[in-house]
Amino acid sequence: AQSVTQPDIHITVSEGASLELRCNYSYGATPYLFWYVQSPGQGLQLLLKYFSGDTLVQGIKGFEAEFKRSQSSFNLRKPSVHWSDAAEYFCAVGGVQGAQKLVFGQGTRLTINP
Amino acid sequence: NAGVTQTPKFQVLKTGQSMTLQCAQDMNHNSMYWYRQDPGMGLRLIYYSASEGTTDKGEVPNGYNVSRLNKREFSLRLESAAPSQTSVYFCASSSRRDRVSEQYFGPGTRLTVT
C-alpha cells in the first residue's frame, strides 16, 4: 500500500541553525509530493510541491525540498530557522488510489530554542 | 476571497447526538475533501468529492455521511456521534478533478464527543 513516513515525531533546533525534516514515501510510479505547515490552531498551508522537472524545489518562507527517486525521499530543508517556523510539518504524496487524493505522513513537530 | 471556510469552529456533542459540519469554498474549485486529524496520525481522508454531484469514500468513512450541495459547498454529517469521533476536522478543496493538484485547507472544526 502507498504510504508516507516522517521518521521524526519531534525535532528541536536553535534559532539560526539549519533544518532538515525527513520524508520517505512508498509509491510505484512518479509521485506528486507536497510539504504543508500547520501553525497551532490553524489549518494547513502549502509550503512547496514537486510534480516533475527540477528535483530541487523552492517554496515559501525560505524552504526548499529535494526529490530523490533512488531513496524515495522528499526532505525539507531551511538554511537558518526563525522562531516563527515553530509549527507542525506534514509531507504528503498524491497520485495514489485515485487521481485527486493525498496521503499524509504523521507529521513532525518543530520546536525552536531561542 | 475567503478561500475555504468551515463552521462551526468548536463543537461539543453528547454521545448519540447528530450534527453537520459545513464547508464552503469561493475559489471555483472542482474537488473537495473532508479529513480528520488525530495526534500522531496525520490527516486521514474521510470522504471526498471529485466534482459536483459525486462523492467517494476515503480511508475512514464509517460513521459519517457527506453531501456535495453545489460546487461551493460540501458538508459532513455525523448521524450518531461517538467518543471515537472526537477530533479536529478539516475541509479542503483543489482545482483539478482529473489529477492531483495542491489542496487548500480551511481553519478546522474542533469536535469533542462526551
PDB file of N, CA and C in Angstrom, chain A residues 51-95:
ATOM      1  N   PHE A  51       6.057  18.123  -8.836  1.00  0.00           N
ATOM      2  CA  PHE A  51       5.281  17.332  -9.781  1.00  0.00           C
ATOM      3  C   PHE A  51       6.203  16.662 -10.799  1.00  0.00           C
ATOM      4  N   SER A  52       7.177  17.433 -11.303  1.00  0.00           N
ATOM      5  CA  SER A  52       8.113  16.900 -12.284  1.00  0.00           C
ATOM      6  C   SER A  52       9.211  17.934 -12.468  1.00  0.00           C
ATOM      7  N   GLY A  53      10.219  17.584 -13.284  1.00  0.00           N
ATOM      8  CA  GLY A  53      11.260  18.543 -13.611  1.00  0.00           C
ATOM      9  C   GLY A  53      12.364  18.596 -12.583  1.00  0.00           C
ATOM     10  N   ASP A  54      12.873  19.807 -12.328  1.00  0.00           N
ATOM     11  CA  ASP A  54      13.976  20.004 -11.402  1.00  0.00           C
ATOM     12  C   ASP A  54      13.655  19.378 -10.045  1.00  0.00           C
ATOM     13  N   THR A  55      14.573  18.553  -9.561  1.00  0.00           N
ATOM     14  CA  THR A  55      14.298  17.812  -8.328  1.00  0.00           C
ATOM     15  C   THR A  55      14.484  18.650  -7.069  1.00  0.00           C
ATOM     16  N   LEU A  56      15.065  19.823  -7.204  1.00  0.00           N
ATOM     17  CA  LEU A  56      15.190  20.743  -6.070  1.00  0.00           C
ATOM     18  C   LEU A  56      14.138  21.827  -6.257  1.00  0.00           C
ATOM     19  N   VAL A  57      13.194  21.889  -5.340  1.00  0.00           N
ATOM     20  CA  VAL A  57      12.097  22.845  -5.470  1.00  0.00           C
ATOM     21  C   VAL A  57      12.160  23.871  -4.350  1.00  0.00           C
ATOM     22  N   GLN A  58      11.834  25.086  -4.722  1.00  0.00           N
ATOM     23  CA  GLN A  58      11.824  26.183  -3.755  1.00  0.00           C
ATOM     24  C   GLN A  58      10.392  26.462  -3.328  1.00  0.00           C
ATOM     25  N   GLY A  59      10.228  26.818  -2.067  1.00  0.00           N
ATOM     26  CA  GLY A  59       8.908  27.120  -1.567  1.00  0.00           C
ATOM     27  C   GLY A  59       8.850  28.473  -0.898  1.00  0.00           C
ATOM     28  N   ILE A  60       7.791  28.660  -0.150  1.00  0.00           N
ATOM     29  CA  ILE A  60       7.630  29.919   0.567  1.00  0.00           C
ATOM     30  C   ILE A  60       8.421  29.884   1.864  1.00  0.00           C
ATOM     31  N   LYS A  61       8.614  31.035   2.460  1.00  0.00           N
ATOM     32  CA  LYS A  61       9.254  31.179   3.766  1.00  0.00           C
ATOM     33  C   LYS A  61      10.696  30.664   3.790  1.00  0.00           C
ATOM     34  N   GLY A  62      11.362  30.613   2.634  1.00  0.00           N
ATOM     35  CA  GLY A  62      12.758  30.195   2.580  1.00  0.00           C
ATOM     36  C   GLY A  62      12.995  28.701   2.616  1.00  0.00           C
ATOM     37  N   PHE A  63      11.956  27.894   2.493  1.00  0.00           N
ATOM     38  CA  PHE A  63      12.095  26.445   2.493  1.00  0.00           C
ATOM     39  C   PHE A  63      12.385  25.908   1.099  1.00  0.00           C
ATOM     40  N   GLU A  64      13.073  24.770   1.068  1.00  0.00           N
ATOM     41  CA  GLU A  64      13.304  24.041  -0.165  1.00  0.00           C
ATOM     42  C   GLU A  64      13.226  22.545   0.140  1.00  0.00           C
ATOM     43  N   ALA A  65      13.015  21.755  -0.905  1.00  0.00           N
ATOM     44  CA  ALA A  65      12.972  20.304  -0.734  1.00  0.00           C
ATOM     45  C   ALA A  65      13.596  19.661  -1.960  1.00  0.00           C
ATOM     46  N   GLU A  66      14.161  18.490  -1.746  1.00  0.00           N
ATOM     47  CA  GLU A  66      14.814  17.774  -2.828  1.00  0.00           C
ATOM     48  C   GLU A  66      14.190  16.404  -2.991  1.00  0.00           C
ATOM     49  N   PHE A  67      13.752  16.099  -4.198  1.00  0.00           N
ATOM     50  CA  PHE A  67      13.190  14.797  -4.540  1.00  0.00           C
ATOM     51  C   PHE A  67      14.333  13.879  -4.947  1.00  0.00           C
ATOM     52  N   LYS A  68      14.469  12.759  -4.264  1.00  0.00           N
ATOM     53  CA  LYS A  68      15.472  11.760  -4.606  1.00  0.00           C
ATOM     54  C   LYS A  68      14.757  10.439  -4.859  1.00  0.00           C
ATOM     55  N   ARG A  69      14.618  10.124  -6.140  1.00  0.00           N
ATOM     56  CA  ARG A  69      13.879   8.921  -6.514  1.00  0.00           C
ATOM     57  C   ARG A  69      14.558   7.666  -5.970  1.00  0.00           C
ATOM     58  N   SER A  70      15.887   7.635  -6.036  1.00  0.00           N
ATOM     59  CA  SER A  70      16.617   6.422  -5.621  1.00  0.00           C
ATOM     60  C   SER A  70      16.426   6.122  -4.137  1.00  0.00           C
ATOM     61  N   GLN A  71      16.143   7.162  -3.360  1.00  0.00           N
ATOM     62  CA  GLN A  71      15.956   6.983  -1.920  1.00  0.00           C
ATOM     63  C   GLN A  71      14.493   7.095  -1.511  1.00  0.00           C
ATOM     64  N   SER A  72      13.609   7.309  -2.486  1.00  0.00           N
ATOM     65  CA  SER A  72      12.174   7.504  -2.191  1.00  0.00           C
ATOM     66  C   SER A  72      12.002   8.550  -1.088  1.00  0.00           C
ATOM     67  N   SER A  73      12.713   9.662  -1.263  1.00  0.00           N
ATOM     68  CA  SER A  73      12.672  10.682  -0.212  1.00  0.00           C
ATOM     69  C   SER A  73      12.343  12.056  -0.793  1.00  0.00           C
ATOM     70  N   PHE A  74      11.841  12.895   0.067  1.00  0.00           N
ATOM     71  CA  PHE A  74      11.499  14.287  -0.297  1.00  0.00           C
ATOM     72  C   PHE A  74      11.705  15.106   0.964  1.00  0.00           C
ATOM     73  N   ASN A  75      12.958  15.356   1.309  1.00  0.00           N
ATOM     74  CA  ASN A  75      13.298  16.020   2.562  1.00  0.00           C
ATOM     75  C   ASN A  75      13.186  17.537   2.434  1.00  0.00           C
ATOM     76  N   LEU A  76      12.715  18.136   3.497  1.00  0.00           N
ATOM     77  CA  LEU A  76      12.518  19.587   3.563  1.00  0.00           C
ATOM     78  C   LEU A  76      13.698  20.221   4.283  1.00  0.00           C
ATOM     79  N   ARG A  77      14.180  21.351   3.747  1.00  0.00           N
ATOM     80  CA  ARG A  77      15.345  21.996   4.351  1.00  0.00           C
ATOM     81  C   ARG A  77      15.127  23.501   4.453  1.00  0.00           C
ATOM     82  N   LYS A  78      15.842  24.070   5.426  1.00  0.00           N
ATOM     83  CA  LYS A  78      15.904  25.525   5.545  1.00  0.00           C
ATOM     84  C   LYS A  78      17.268  25.862   6.132  1.00  0.00           C
ATOM     85  N   PRO A  79      17.987  26.815   5.528  1.00  0.00           N
ATOM     86  CA  PRO A  79      19.357  27.091   5.973  1.00  0.00           C
ATOM     87  C   PRO A  79      19.434  27.688   7.379  1.00  0.00           C
ATOM     88  N   SER A  80      18.444  28.500   7.746  1.00  0.00           N
ATOM     89  CA  SER A  80      18.502  29.200   9.029  1.00  0.00           C
ATOM     90  C   SER A  80      17.071  29.397   9.531  1.00  0.00           C
ATOM     91  N   VAL A  81      16.724  28.726  10.623  1.00  0.00           N
ATOM     92  CA  VAL A  81      15.332  28.796  11.082  1.00  0.00           C
ATOM     93  C   VAL A  81      15.108  30.031  11.950  1.00  0.00           C
ATOM     94  N   HIS A  82      13.853  30.443  11.951  1.00  0.00           N
ATOM     95  CA  HIS A  82      13.401  31.587  12.739  1.00  0.00           C
ATOM     96  C   HIS A  82      12.401  31.086  13.751  1.00  0.00           C
ATOM     97  N   TRP A  83      12.220  31.825  14.851  1.00  0.00           N
ATOM     98  CA  TRP A  83      11.285  31.366  15.884  1.00  0.00           C
ATOM     99  C   TRP A  83       9.892  31.143  15.313  1.00  0.00           C
ATOM    100  N   SER A  84       9.535  31.909  14.273  1.00  0.00           N
ATOM    101  CA  SER A  84       8.200  31.777  13.695  1.00  0.00           C
ATOM    102  C   SER A  84       8.020  30.480  12.900  1.00  0.00           C
ATOM    103  N   ASP A  85       9.100  29.734  12.697  1.00  0.00           N
ATOM    104  CA  ASP A  85       8.988  28.453  11.986  1.00  0.00           C
ATOM    105  C   ASP A  85       8.486  27.328  12.886  1.00  0.00           C
ATOM    106  N   ALA A  86       8.368  27.579  14.177  1.00  0.00           N
ATOM    107  CA  ALA A  86       7.840  26.560  15.084  1.00  0.00           C
ATOM    108  C   ALA A  86       6.414  26.210  14.671  1.00  0.00           C
ATOM    109  N   ALA A  87       6.193  24.942  14.348  1.00  0.00           N
ATOM    110  CA  ALA A  87       4.905  24.502  13.802  1.00  0.00           C
ATOM    111  C   ALA A  87       4.980  22.990  13.606  1.00  0.00           C
ATOM    112  N   GLU A  88       3.922  22.444  13.031  1.00  0.00           N
ATOM    113  CA  GLU A  88       3.949  21.039  12.641  1.00  0.00           C
ATOM    114  C   GLU A  88       4.016  20.970  11.123  1.00  0.00           C
ATOM    115  N   TYR A  89       4.822  20.060  10.629  1.00  0.00           N
ATOM    116  CA  TYR A  89       5.079  19.946   9.202  1.00  0.00           C
ATOM    117  C   TYR A  89       4.622  18.572   8.709  1.00  0.00           C
ATOM    118  N   PHE A  90       3.901  18.602   7.600  1.00  0.00           N
ATOM    119  CA  PHE A  90       3.354  17.372   7.034  1.00  0.00           C
ATOM    120  C   PHE A  90       3.849  17.192   5.602  1.00  0.00           C
ATOM    121  N   CYS A  91       4.315  15.993   5.328  1.00  0.00           N
ATOM    122  CA  CYS A  91       4.641  15.579   3.982  1.00  0.00           C
ATOM    123  C   CYS A  91       3.445  14.806   3.424  1.00  0.00           C
ATOM    124  N   ALA A  92       3.162  14.953   2.133  1.00  0.00           N
ATOM    125  CA  ALA A  92       2.026  14.251   1.534  1.00  0.00           C
ATOM    126  C   ALA A  92       2.394  13.797   0.129  1.00  0.00           C
ATOM    127  N   VAL A  93       1.804  12.705  -0.282  1.00  0.00           N
ATOM    128  CA  VAL A  93       2.030  12.177  -1.624  1.00  0.00           C
ATOM    129  C   VAL A  93       0.695  12.016  -2.326  1.00  0.00           C
ATOM    130  N   GLY A  94       0.633  12.360  -3.594  1.00  0.00           N
ATOM    131  CA  GLY A  94      -0.560  12.228  -4.401  1.00  0.00           C
ATOM    132  C   GLY A  94      -0.312  11.321  -5.576  1.00  0.00           C
ATOM    133  N   GLY A  95      -1.420  11.009  -6.262  1.00  0.00           N
ATOM    134  CA  GLY A  95      -1.324  10.094  -7.383  1.00  0.00           C
ATOM    135  C   GLY A  95      -1.562   8.673  -6.952  1.00  0.00           C
TER     136      GLY A  95
END
